[in-house]
Coordinates of C-alpha atoms in Angstrom, one line a residue:
Chain I
X1 CA -8.1 -16.8 -1.4
X2 CA -10.3 -17.3 -4.4
X3 CA -12.3 -20.4 -3.7
X4 CA -15.1 -20.6 -6.4
X5 CA -16.1 -19.4 -9.8
X6 CA -19.4 -21.2 -10.5
X7 CA -19.8 -21.6 -14.2
X8 CA -23.5 -22.3 -13.8
X9 CA -24.0 -18.7 -12.5
X10 CA -21.3 -16.9 -14.5
X11 CA -22.4 -15.1 -17.7
X12 CA -19.0 -15.2 -19.3
X13 CA -18.5 -11.5 -19.4
X14 CA -14.8 -11.8 -18.6
X15 CA -14.6 -8.7 -16.4
X16 CA -12.8 -10.7 -13.6
X17 CA -10.0 -11.6 -16.0
X18 CA -9.6 -8.0 -16.8
X19 CA -9.8 -6.4 -13.3
X20 CA -8.0 -9.0 -11.1
X21 CA -4.9 -7.1 -9.8
X22 CA -3.1 -10.5 -9.5
X23 CA -4.2 -11.9 -12.8
X24 CA -5.7 -15.0 -11.2
X25 CA -8.2 -15.8 -14.0
X26 CA -7.9 -17.0 -17.6
X27 CA -10.6 -16.9 -20.1
X28 CA -11.7 -20.6 -20.6
X29 CA -14.2 -22.1 -22.9
X30 CA -17.2 -19.8 -22.5
X31 CA -16.5 -18.8 -18.9
X32 CA -13.4 -17.6 -17.1
X33 CA -11.5 -20.2 -15.0
X34 CA -9.4 -19.8 -11.8
X35 CA -5.9 -20.4 -13.3
X36 CA -3.5 -19.1 -10.6
X37 CA -5.1 -19.6 -7.1
X38 CA -1.7 -19.0 -5.3
X39 CA -1.4 -15.5 -6.8
X40 CA -4.7 -14.4 -5.2
X41 CA -4.3 -11.6 -2.7
X42 CA -7.7 -12.1 -1.1
X43 CA -8.8 -8.5 -1.9
X44 CA -12.5 -9.5 -2.6
X45 CA -12.5 -7.0 -5.4
X46 CA -13.5 -9.6 -8.1
X47 CA -16.7 -10.1 -6.1
X48 CA -17.5 -6.5 -6.5
X49 CA -17.0 -6.5 -10.2
X50 CA -18.9 -9.7 -10.8
X51 CA -22.5 -8.8 -11.7
X52 CA -23.8 -12.3 -11.3
X53 CA -22.1 -13.1 -8.0
X54 CA -20.5 -16.2 -9.5
X55 CA -17.3 -15.6 -7.5
X56 CA -16.6 -16.5 -3.9
X57 CA -13.4 -15.6 -2.0
X58 CA -12.6 -17.4 1.2
X59 CA -11.1 -15.1 3.9
X60 CA -8.0 -17.4 4.5
X61 CA -5.2 -15.4 2.8
X62 CA -2.5 -18.0 3.5
X63 CA -3.7 -21.2 1.8
X64 CA -6.4 -22.3 -0.6
X65 CA -9.6 -23.5 1.0
X66 CA -12.1 -25.9 -0.6
X67 CA -15.7 -24.7 -0.2
X68 CA -19.1 -26.4 -0.5
X69 CA -21.2 -24.5 -3.0
X70 CA -24.4 -25.1 -1.1
X71 CA -22.9 -23.9 2.1
X72 CA -21.6 -20.6 0.7
X73 CA -24.7 -19.9 -1.4
X74 CA -26.3 -17.5 1.2
X75 CA -23.0 -15.5 1.3
X76 CA -22.7 -15.0 -2.4
X77 CA -23.1 -11.3 -3.4
X78 CA -23.4 -10.1 0.2
X79 CA -20.2 -8.1 0.1
X80 CA -21.2 -6.5 -3.2
X81 CA -24.7 -5.7 -1.8
X82 CA -23.4 -4.2 1.4
X83 CA -20.9 -2.1 -0.6
X84 CA -23.8 -0.7 -2.6
X85 CA -21.8 -1.5 -5.8
X86 CA -23.5 -0.9 -9.2
X87 CA -27.2 -1.4 -9.2
X88 CA -27.1 -1.9 -5.4
X89 CA -26.2 1.7 -4.7
X90 CA -29.7 3.1 -4.2
X91 CA -30.6 0.5 -1.5
X92 CA -27.2 0.3 0.2
X93 CA -25.7 3.8 0.6
X94 CA -22.0 4.2 1.1
X95 CA -21.7 5.3 4.8
X96 CA -17.9 5.4 4.7
X97 CA -18.1 9.2 5.4
X98 CA -19.1 8.3 9.0
X99 CA -15.6 7.0 9.8
X100 CA -14.5 10.2 11.5
X101 CA -17.4 10.1 13.9
X102 CA -16.7 6.4 14.7
X103 CA -13.1 7.1 15.5
X104 CA -14.1 10.1 17.7
X105 CA -16.5 8.0 19.6
X106 CA -13.8 5.4 20.2
X107 CA -11.5 8.0 21.6
X108 CA -14.3 9.3 23.9
X109 CA -15.3 5.8 25.1
Chain E
X1 CA 9.9 -12.2 -28.5
X2 CA 9.7 -9.1 -30.6
X3 CA 9.0 -5.8 -28.8
X4 CA 6.2 -3.4 -29.5
X5 CA 7.5 0.1 -29.2
X6 CA 5.4 3.0 -27.9
X7 CA 6.4 6.6 -27.7
X8 CA 5.0 9.1 -25.2
X9 CA 5.9 12.3 -23.4
X10 CA 5.3 10.9 -19.9
X11 CA 5.3 7.3 -18.7
X12 CA 3.7 6.7 -15.3
X13 CA 4.6 3.3 -13.8
X14 CA 2.0 2.1 -11.3
X15 CA -1.7 2.8 -11.4
X16 CA -2.6 3.2 -7.7
X17 CA -3.6 6.4 -6.1
X18 CA -0.4 8.3 -6.7
X19 CA 0.1 7.0 -10.3
X20 CA -3.5 8.0 -11.3
X21 CA -3.1 11.5 -9.9
X22 CA 0.3 11.7 -11.7
X23 CA -1.1 10.6 -15.0
X24 CA -4.1 13.0 -14.7
X25 CA -1.9 16.0 -13.7
X26 CA 0.6 15.3 -16.6
X27 CA -2.1 14.9 -19.3
X28 CA -3.7 18.1 -18.2
X29 CA -0.4 19.9 -19.1
X30 CA -1.2 18.9 -22.7
X31 CA 1.2 16.1 -23.2
X32 CA 0.8 12.4 -24.1
X33 CA 0.7 10.1 -21.1
X34 CA 0.9 6.3 -20.8
X35 CA 0.0 4.8 -17.4
X36 CA 1.4 1.2 -17.1
X37 CA 0.0 -1.0 -14.3
X38 CA 1.1 -4.5 -13.3
X39 CA -2.5 -5.4 -12.4
X40 CA -5.5 -3.2 -13.2
X41 CA -6.0 0.5 -12.7
X42 CA -8.9 0.6 -10.2
X43 CA -8.1 -2.5 -8.1
X44 CA -4.3 -2.5 -7.8
X45 CA -2.5 -0.9 -4.9
X46 CA -3.4 -0.5 -1.2
X47 CA -5.9 2.3 -1.6
X48 CA -8.3 0.1 -3.5
X49 CA -9.0 -2.1 -0.5
X50 CA -8.7 0.6 2.1
X51 CA -10.7 3.8 2.8
X52 CA -8.3 6.7 3.3
X53 CA -9.3 9.6 5.3
X54 CA -6.9 12.3 3.9
X55 CA -5.1 14.8 6.0
X56 CA -7.8 17.5 5.9
X57 CA -7.3 20.8 7.5
X58 CA -9.3 23.9 6.4
X59 CA -7.3 27.0 5.4
X60 CA -9.1 29.3 7.8
X61 CA -8.4 30.4 10.4
X62 CA -4.7 30.0 9.4
X63 CA -3.8 28.8 13.0
X64 CA -5.6 25.5 12.2
X65 CA -3.0 24.4 9.7
X66 CA -0.1 25.9 11.7
X67 CA -1.2 23.9 14.7
X68 CA -1.8 20.6 12.7
X69 CA 1.7 21.0 11.2
X70 CA 3.4 21.8 14.5
X71 CA 1.8 18.8 16.2
X72 CA 2.7 16.4 13.4
X73 CA 6.3 17.8 13.1
X74 CA 6.9 17.3 16.8
X75 CA 5.9 13.6 16.4
X76 CA 8.2 13.2 13.4
X77 CA 11.2 13.4 15.8
X78 CA 13.2 15.9 13.9
X79 CA 13.1 14.2 10.5
X80 CA 10.1 15.8 8.9
X81 CA 9.8 19.1 7.0
X82 CA 6.9 21.5 7.8
X83 CA 7.1 23.1 4.3
X84 CA 6.3 19.7 2.7
X85 CA 3.5 19.2 5.2
X86 CA 2.0 22.6 4.3
X87 CA 2.1 21.7 0.6
X88 CA 0.3 18.4 1.0
X89 CA -2.4 19.9 3.2
X90 CA -3.1 22.6 0.7
X91 CA -3.0 20.4 -2.4
X92 CA -5.3 17.8 -0.8
X93 CA -7.8 20.5 0.3
X94 CA -7.9 21.9 -3.3
X95 CA -7.9 18.5 -5.1
X96 CA -10.5 16.3 -3.5
X97 CA -13.6 18.4 -4.4
X98 CA -12.5 18.1 -8.0
X99 CA -13.4 14.4 -7.9
X100 CA -17.1 15.2 -7.4
X101 CA -18.1 14.1 -11.0
X102 CA -16.8 10.6 -10.3
X103 CA -17.2 10.0 -6.5
X104 CA -20.4 10.6 -4.6
X105 CA -19.4 12.8 -1.6
X106 CA -22.1 12.9 1.1
X107 CA -23.5 16.3 2.0
X108 CA -25.0 16.8 5.4
X109 CA -26.5 20.1 6.7
X110 CA -24.8 21.9 3.8
X111 CA -21.4 20.4 4.6
X112 CA -19.9 18.0 2.1
X113 CA -17.6 15.3 3.5
X114 CA -14.6 15.2 1.2
X115 CA -12.0 13.8 3.6
X116 CA -12.6 10.1 3.5
X117 CA -13.2 8.0 0.4
X118 CA -13.9 4.3 0.3
X119 CA -11.1 2.5 -1.6
X120 CA -12.9 0.5 -4.4
X121 CA -15.1 3.5 -5.3
X122 CA -12.1 5.9 -5.0
X123 CA -10.0 3.9 -7.4
X124 CA -12.9 3.3 -9.8
X125 CA -13.3 7.1 -9.8
X126 CA -9.6 7.6 -10.4
X127 CA -9.7 5.3 -13.4
X128 CA -12.7 7.2 -14.8
X129 CA -11.0 10.5 -14.3
X130 CA -7.8 9.3 -16.0
X131 CA -9.7 8.0 -19.0
X132 CA -11.8 11.2 -19.2
X133 CA -8.6 13.3 -19.1
X134 CA -7.1 11.4 -22.0
X135 CA -4.5 9.1 -20.3
X136 CA -3.7 5.9 -22.2
X137 CA -4.0 3.1 -19.7
X138 CA -2.1 -0.2 -20.0
X139 CA -3.5 -2.7 -17.5
X140 CA -1.8 -6.1 -16.8
X141 CA 1.4 -4.6 -18.0
X142 CA 4.3 -5.0 -15.5
X143 CA 7.4 -2.9 -16.2
X144 CA 10.7 -4.9 -15.9
X145 CA 13.3 -2.1 -16.1
X146 CA 14.0 1.5 -16.9
X147 CA 15.9 2.5 -19.9
X148 CA 18.5 5.3 -19.8
X149 CA 20.0 7.7 -22.3
X150 CA 23.7 8.0 -22.7
X151 CA 23.8 11.0 -20.4
X152 CA 22.3 9.0 -17.6
X153 CA 18.8 10.5 -17.8
X154 CA 15.8 8.3 -18.0
X155 CA 14.6 7.4 -21.5
X156 CA 11.6 5.1 -20.8
X157 CA 11.1 1.5 -19.7
X158 CA 10.6 -2.1 -20.9
X159 CA 7.9 -4.4 -19.8
X160 CA 5.3 -6.9 -21.0
X161 CA 1.6 -7.1 -21.5
X162 CA 1.4 -10.2 -19.4
X163 CA -2.0 -11.5 -20.6
X164 CA -0.8 -11.3 -24.2
X165 CA 2.8 -12.4 -23.5
X166 CA 3.9 -9.4 -25.5
X167 CA 7.1 -7.5 -24.7
X168 CA 7.1 -3.8 -25.1
X169 CA 9.3 -0.7 -24.8
X170 CA 8.0 2.7 -23.9
X171 CA 10.2 5.6 -25.1
X172 CA 9.3 8.5 -22.9
X173 CA 10.5 12.1 -22.2
X174 CA 10.1 11.5 -18.5
X175 CA 9.0 8.7 -16.1
X176 CA 7.0 8.9 -12.9
X177 CA 7.7 6.0 -10.5
X178 CA 4.4 5.3 -8.6
X179 CA 4.8 1.6 -7.9
X180 CA 3.8 1.8 -4.2
X181 CA 5.6 0.4 -1.2
X182 CA 6.9 -3.0 -0.3
X183 CA 5.1 -5.2 2.2
X184 CA 7.7 -8.0 2.3
X185 CA 5.1 -10.6 1.2
X186 CA 3.3 -10.1 4.5
X187 CA -0.3 -10.6 3.2
X188 CA -1.2 -7.0 4.2
X189 CA -4.5 -6.3 2.6
X190 CA -4.2 -5.2 -1.0
X191 CA -0.4 -5.3 -1.0
X192 CA 0.0 -8.2 -3.5
X193 CA 1.5 -6.0 -6.1
X194 CA 3.5 -3.9 -3.7
X195 CA 6.8 -5.6 -4.1
X196 CA 9.1 -2.6 -4.1
X197 CA 9.5 -2.7 -7.9
X198 CA 10.1 1.0 -8.2
X199 CA 12.9 1.0 -5.6
X200 CA 14.7 -1.7 -7.5
X201 CA 14.3 0.1 -10.9
X202 CA 15.2 3.5 -9.5
X203 CA 18.3 2.4 -7.6
X204 CA 19.5 0.4 -10.5
X205 CA 19.2 3.6 -12.6
X206 CA 21.2 5.6 -10.0
X207 CA 18.6 6.9 -7.6
X208 CA 18.9 6.7 -3.8
X209 CA 16.5 6.0 -1.0
X210 CA 15.6 7.7 2.3
X211 CA 14.0 6.5 5.5
X212 CA 14.5 2.8 4.8
X213 CA 15.1 2.0 8.5
X214 CA 11.5 3.0 9.2
X215 CA 9.9 0.0 7.6
X216 CA 8.4 -1.8 10.5
X217 CA 4.9 -0.7 11.2
X218 CA 2.3 -3.4 11.9
X219 CA -1.5 -3.6 11.8
X220 CA -3.7 -6.0 13.6
X221 CA -5.9 -8.6 11.7
X222 CA -7.8 -11.8 12.5
X223 CA -5.5 -14.8 12.2
X224 CA -5.1 -16.2 8.6
X225 CA -6.9 -13.1 7.3
X226 CA -5.3 -10.1 5.6
X227 CA -8.2 -7.8 6.8
X228 CA -6.2 -5.0 8.3
X229 CA -9.1 -2.5 8.3
X230 CA -8.5 -1.4 11.8
X231 CA -11.2 1.2 12.7
X232 CA -13.3 -1.2 14.8
X233 CA -10.1 -2.1 16.8
X234 CA -10.1 1.4 18.3
X235 CA -12.7 -0.1 20.6
X236 CA -10.8 -3.4 21.1
X237 CA -10.0 -5.4 24.2
X238 CA -7.4 -8.2 24.1
X239 CA -7.1 -11.4 26.0
X240 CA -4.6 -14.2 26.4
X241 CA -5.4 -17.9 25.7
X242 CA -6.8 -18.6 29.1
X243 CA -9.1 -15.6 28.9
X244 CA -7.2 -13.1 31.0
X245 CA -7.7 -9.5 29.8
X246 CA -4.4 -8.0 28.7
X247 CA -3.3 -4.5 29.5
X248 CA -3.4 -3.3 25.9
X249 CA -5.1 0.1 25.3
X250 CA -6.0 1.3 21.8
X251 CA -3.6 4.1 20.8
X252 CA -0.1 4.7 19.5
X253 CA 1.5 2.0 21.7
X254 CA -0.9 -0.7 20.7
X255 CA 1.4 -2.4 18.2
X256 CA 4.3 -2.8 20.6
X257 CA 2.0 -4.2 23.3
X258 CA 0.3 -6.6 20.9
X259 CA 3.7 -7.7 19.5
X260 CA 5.0 -8.5 23.0
X261 CA 1.8 -10.4 23.9
X262 CA 2.0 -12.4 20.6
X263 CA 5.6 -13.3 21.5
X264 CA 4.2 -14.9 24.7
X265 CA 1.3 -16.8 23.1
X266 CA -2.0 -16.5 21.3
X267 CA -3.9 -13.2 21.6
X268 CA -7.7 -12.9 21.2
X269 CA -9.7 -9.8 20.5
X270 CA -13.1 -8.8 21.6
X271 CA -15.1 -5.9 20.0
X272 CA -17.9 -6.0 22.5
X273 CA -17.4 -2.2 23.2
X274 CA -18.4 -1.2 19.7
X275 CA -21.7 0.6 20.3
X276 CA -24.7 -1.2 18.8
X277 CA -25.6 1.6 16.4
X278 CA -22.1 1.4 14.9
X279 CA -22.3 -2.4 14.7
X280 CA -25.5 -2.0 12.7
X281 CA -24.0 0.3 10.1
X282 CA -20.5 -1.4 9.9
X283 CA -21.4 -3.3 6.7
X284 CA -22.2 -0.1 5.0
X285 CA -19.2 1.8 6.4
X286 CA -16.5 -0.9 5.9
X287 CA -18.1 -3.8 4.1
X288 CA -14.7 -5.6 3.7
X289 CA -14.1 -5.5 7.5
X290 CA -17.2 -7.6 8.1
X291 CA -16.7 -10.0 5.2
X292 CA -14.1 -12.4 6.8
X293 CA -16.2 -12.6 10.0
X294 CA -19.4 -13.4 8.1
X295 CA -17.7 -16.1 6.1
X296 CA -16.4 -17.8 9.3
X297 CA -19.7 -17.4 11.2
X298 CA -18.0 -15.2 13.8
X299 CA -19.8 -12.3 15.5
X300 CA -16.9 -10.2 16.5
X301 CA -19.0 -8.1 18.9
X302 CA -20.0 -11.2 20.7
X303 CA -17.3 -13.8 20.1
X304 CA -13.6 -13.4 20.9
X305 CA -11.4 -14.1 17.9
X306 CA -7.7 -14.8 17.5
X307 CA -5.6 -12.0 16.0
X308 CA -2.1 -11.5 14.5
X309 CA 0.0 -8.6 13.3
X310 CA 0.6 -7.9 9.6
X311 CA 3.8 -6.2 8.6
X312 CA 3.3 -3.0 6.6
X313 CA 6.9 -2.7 5.3
X314 CA 7.3 0.6 3.5
X315 CA 3.5 1.0 3.1
X316 CA 2.7 2.4 6.5
X317 CA 6.4 2.6 7.0
X318 CA 8.0 5.6 5.5
X319 CA 11.0 4.6 3.4
X320 CA 11.2 5.2 -0.3
X321 CA 13.0 6.9 -3.2
X322 CA 14.6 10.1 -2.2
X323 CA 13.3 13.2 -4.0
X324 CA 15.5 16.3 -4.6
X325 CA 13.2 19.0 -5.7
X326 CA 9.6 20.3 -5.3
X327 CA 8.5 18.3 -8.3
X328 CA 9.6 15.1 -6.6
X329 CA 12.4 14.5 -9.1
X330 CA 14.9 11.8 -8.1
X331 CA 18.7 11.8 -8.5
X332 CA 18.1 10.4 -12.0
X333 CA 17.3 13.3 -14.4
X334 CA 13.8 12.8 -15.7
X335 CA 12.8 10.2 -13.2
X336 CA 10.2 11.4 -10.6
X337 CA 8.8 9.5 -7.6
X338 CA 5.3 9.7 -6.1
X339 CA 3.2 8.1 -3.4
X340 CA 4.7 5.2 -1.4
X341 CA 7.4 4.7 -4.0
X342 CA 8.8 7.9 -2.7
X343 CA 10.1 8.5 0.8
X344 CA 7.5 9.9 3.2
X345 CA 10.2 11.0 5.7
X346 CA 9.5 14.6 4.5
X347 CA 5.9 14.6 5.8
X348 CA 6.0 11.9 8.5
X349 CA 9.5 11.9 10.0
X350 CA 10.3 8.8 12.0
X351 CA 6.7 7.7 12.7
X352 CA 4.1 6.3 10.3
X353 CA 2.2 8.8 8.3
X354 CA -0.8 6.4 8.6
X355 CA -3.6 6.6 6.1
X356 CA -4.3 10.3 6.5
X357 CA -0.8 11.7 5.7
X358 CA 0.0 8.9 3.2
X359 CA -3.1 9.4 1.1
X360 CA -2.6 13.2 1.1
X361 CA 1.0 12.6 0.1
X362 CA 0.0 10.2 -2.7
X363 CA -2.5 12.6 -4.1
X364 CA -0.1 15.6 -3.8
X365 CA 3.2 14.1 -4.8
X366 CA 1.5 12.4 -7.7
X367 CA 0.3 15.7 -9.1
X368 CA 3.7 17.4 -8.6
X369 CA 5.6 14.6 -10.2
X370 CA 3.1 14.4 -13.1
X371 CA 3.4 18.1 -13.8
X372 CA 7.2 18.0 -13.4
X373 CA 7.5 15.1 -15.8
X374 CA 5.2 16.8 -18.3
X375 CA 7.7 19.7 -18.6
X376 CA 10.4 17.3 -20.0
X377 CA 9.2 16.4 -23.4
X378 CA 12.4 15.5 -25.1
X379 CA 12.5 11.8 -26.2
X380 CA 16.0 10.4 -25.9
X381 CA 17.8 7.5 -27.4
X382 CA 17.5 4.6 -25.0
X383 CA 19.7 1.9 -23.8
X384 CA 18.2 -0.9 -21.7
X385 CA 20.0 -1.2 -18.4
X386 CA 18.6 -4.7 -17.5
X387 CA 20.8 -7.2 -15.7
X388 CA 21.7 -10.1 -17.9
X389 CA 19.8 -13.1 -16.5
X390 CA 21.2 -16.6 -17.2
X391 CA 21.8 -20.0 -15.7
X392 CA 19.5 -22.3 -13.8
X393 CA 17.4 -21.3 -10.8
X394 CA 19.1 -21.8 -7.4
X395 CA 15.9 -21.0 -5.4
X396 CA 12.2 -21.5 -6.0
X397 CA 9.6 -18.7 -5.7
X398 CA 8.4 -20.2 -2.4
X399 CA 11.9 -20.3 -1.0
X400 CA 12.5 -16.7 -1.7
X401 CA 9.1 -15.6 -0.3
X402 CA 9.6 -17.7 2.8
X403 CA 13.1 -16.4 3.5
X404 CA 11.9 -12.7 3.2
X405 CA 8.9 -13.3 5.4
X406 CA 10.9 -15.2 8.0
X407 CA 13.4 -12.3 8.3
X408 CA 11.2 -9.3 7.8
X409 CA 7.8 -10.1 9.3
X410 CA 8.3 -11.5 12.9
X411 CA 8.1 -8.5 15.3
X412 CA 10.7 -10.3 17.5
X413 CA 13.2 -9.6 14.7
X414 CA 11.9 -6.5 13.0
X415 CA 10.0 -4.5 15.6
X416 CA 12.5 -5.2 18.4
X417 CA 15.7 -4.9 16.5
X418 CA 19.3 -5.6 17.6
X419 CA 22.7 -5.6 15.9
X420 CA 23.1 -9.3 16.1
X421 CA 19.7 -10.2 14.7
X422 CA 19.8 -7.5 12.0
X423 CA 23.2 -9.0 10.9
X424 CA 21.8 -12.5 10.8
X425 CA 18.8 -11.3 8.7
X426 CA 21.0 -9.3 6.4
X427 CA 23.4 -12.3 5.9
X428 CA 20.5 -14.4 4.8
X429 CA 19.0 -11.7 2.5
X430 CA 22.5 -11.2 1.0
X431 CA 22.7 -14.9 0.3
X432 CA 19.2 -14.9 -1.3
X433 CA 20.2 -11.8 -3.4
X434 CA 23.3 -13.5 -4.7
X435 CA 21.1 -16.5 -5.7
X436 CA 18.5 -14.4 -7.6
X437 CA 20.2 -11.3 -8.8
X438 CA 21.2 -12.6 -12.2
X439 CA 19.5 -16.0 -12.3
X440 CA 15.9 -16.9 -13.1
X441 CA 13.6 -18.0 -10.3
X442 CA 10.3 -18.7 -12.1
X443 CA 9.5 -18.8 -15.8
X444 CA 8.0 -15.3 -15.7
X445 CA 10.2 -12.3 -16.0
X446 CA 7.8 -9.9 -14.1
X447 CA 7.5 -12.3 -11.2
X448 CA 11.3 -12.6 -10.9
X449 CA 11.7 -8.9 -11.0
X450 CA 9.2 -8.5 -8.2
X451 CA 11.0 -11.1 -6.1
X452 CA 14.4 -9.3 -6.7
X453 CA 12.8 -6.0 -5.8
X454 CA 11.5 -7.3 -2.5
X455 CA 14.8 -9.0 -1.6
X456 CA 16.7 -5.8 -2.5
X457 CA 14.3 -3.7 -0.4
X458 CA 14.8 -6.0 2.6
X459 CA 18.6 -5.5 2.2
X460 CA 18.2 -1.7 2.0
X461 CA 16.0 -1.7 5.1
X462 CA 18.3 -3.9 7.1
X463 CA 21.4 -1.9 6.2
X464 CA 19.7 1.3 7.3
X465 CA 18.4 -0.3 10.5
X466 CA 21.9 -1.4 11.4
X467 CA 23.3 2.0 10.8
X468 CA 20.8 3.8 13.0
X469 CA 22.3 2.9 16.4
X470 CA 19.5 4.5 18.4
X471 CA 15.7 4.2 18.9
X472 CA 13.7 6.8 17.0
X473 CA 10.0 6.6 16.1
X474 CA 9.1 3.1 14.8
X475 CA 12.7 2.1 14.6
X476 CA 13.4 0.4 18.0
X477 CA 16.8 -1.0 18.9
X478 CA 16.8 -3.2 22.0
X479 CA 20.6 -2.6 22.1
X480 CA 20.2 1.2 21.7
X481 CA 16.9 1.9 23.5
X482 CA 17.4 5.7 23.8
X483 CA 17.0 8.5 21.3
X484 CA 20.5 9.9 20.3
X485 CA 20.4 13.6 19.6
X486 CA 23.4 13.2 17.4
X487 CA 21.4 11.0 15.0
X488 CA 18.6 13.5 14.2
X489 CA 19.4 13.2 10.5
X490 CA 18.1 11.2 7.6
X491 CA 19.8 8.1 6.2
X492 CA 20.3 7.9 2.5
X493 CA 20.7 4.4 1.0
X494 CA 22.0 3.5 -2.4
X495 CA 23.5 0.7 -4.4
X496 CA 22.3 -2.7 -5.6
X497 CA 25.1 -5.2 -4.9
X498 CA 27.1 -2.9 -2.6
X499 CA 24.7 -1.1 -0.4
X500 CA 25.9 2.3 1.0
X501 CA 24.2 4.2 3.9
X502 CA 25.1 7.9 4.3
X503 CA 23.8 10.4 6.8
X504 CA 22.1 13.4 5.2
X505 CA 21.9 16.6 7.2
X506 CA 19.0 18.3 5.4
X507 CA 17.8 21.6 6.6
X508 CA 14.1 21.5 7.2
X509 CA 12.2 24.7 6.8
X510 CA 11.7 26.1 10.3
X511 CA 8.2 26.1 11.5
X512 CA 8.3 29.9 12.0
X513 CA 9.0 30.5 8.3
X514 CA 5.6 29.1 7.1

């Protein structure tokens, strides 16, 4: 579930408030705030849409988890980078089209 | 709260894959279209977190499609219809290349790979396509109820812009229900908004459902994670808690074997057989598959990790609103159904359509429903058919969610079904229904409607499962383990308080006629 929105990284664009399918965020004073943690469906999509990598989602989908900002720091933005989202597209191509070949090799294994 | 009133030719409810295609197809007919989505068009629905590889069969030589359909029809165990399969294969083949302006398809040696699209990028493309085509999108705008005209045809819907706390009514000539399936709160990836809203609204308006007993497909995921991206598990080996390898082979029987092992104790997975070159590209093929492992410091190719099964409900199950014509119209005139909101019995029969058939169905049924709806332009006088809600809550949100999960998720109850257990589950769901049907649960109307929809869907599913006294496809009865040739028919479910289940002896198009 959603675990962190670091206001010192956030640029206040508010896109997370707009795009969250579960309406987890509210616009606060200057930056969005996590308003409804329990509604989070752990889809990680807010991380894709957050240009500044201010958001961190913990993989536990059943209960909220407290995270240490220093500890998660190297993980910030990794999912967005690997997805090749936005400005990352040139360096991280979307290889999803190789799925067929991977399934075929599993069948042959 | 005063209501904002909008007027449109077509209202599409639900902005996932099917809803977007419905809205685009409708607006291309030259009519006004509103697409209302509970969350956000682009991130809501199960496609956005997935990566569907559509059912993709070239038209030539013609034997290719005939063979694909014959194979799939045989697996459907008598309940599918080859004609509908042929339609979705053809529509999918013609449609996906038209997304090229918004989705980057990879071309290799002169061949473009259209079949598989990654979810977040696919749904971002669908949003862009809908806006470009002229669809009016309403994000964060859950629909509460349909409205009907005096003659019983659909007249629109009422809902709220939940971030503005503004109630609205849409007066529409026709409505496409594209609200997705119902996951019974199982934490299946991306299914948070899939609470069966469309089933509840459609049945309340007089529609019926089909295939509701086939609602018990499961997908493996790491424990406490919703990550049901399962491609890598096609290489998986499984172990018990003392490290003995279990006899569970990847393939169609894996769910049943995993469920039995999980009923005995913890199960651990090892992906050591994933070839190294695939391990290396995995973050760029399925970035969300690797994210939970990264964040827990697990190397799934080296470390064994504990797994669970997540219930798919009617998502990879096949139940949904019954459609009565080629445009996917329901029994309610002017109300159309598409995607997982509609039954997939026509294309999948008694077994899961999986990602391939279901995405082909969403894309195709969406366009047929959108076009069908666009042809009914007459705006009617509406009467809201909402249930009157009053009194104090008898159950909390958590109590309702827990009750549904406890009855609908454990494979011991819902994969291996029996008359006695189904009756116990139904008794509990009936009691929950009585407590929530006309009383508030939370302080939010849209949330309560989603809870009611899921409880209602559980009751329809249990009633259908009780009626089918045989084992067929994913519907397994421990008390009726054999296939009964006399039950090779569909079951039609209807009714909110009093649920009725009737056999439907539809005549499928014979294979030879295609």
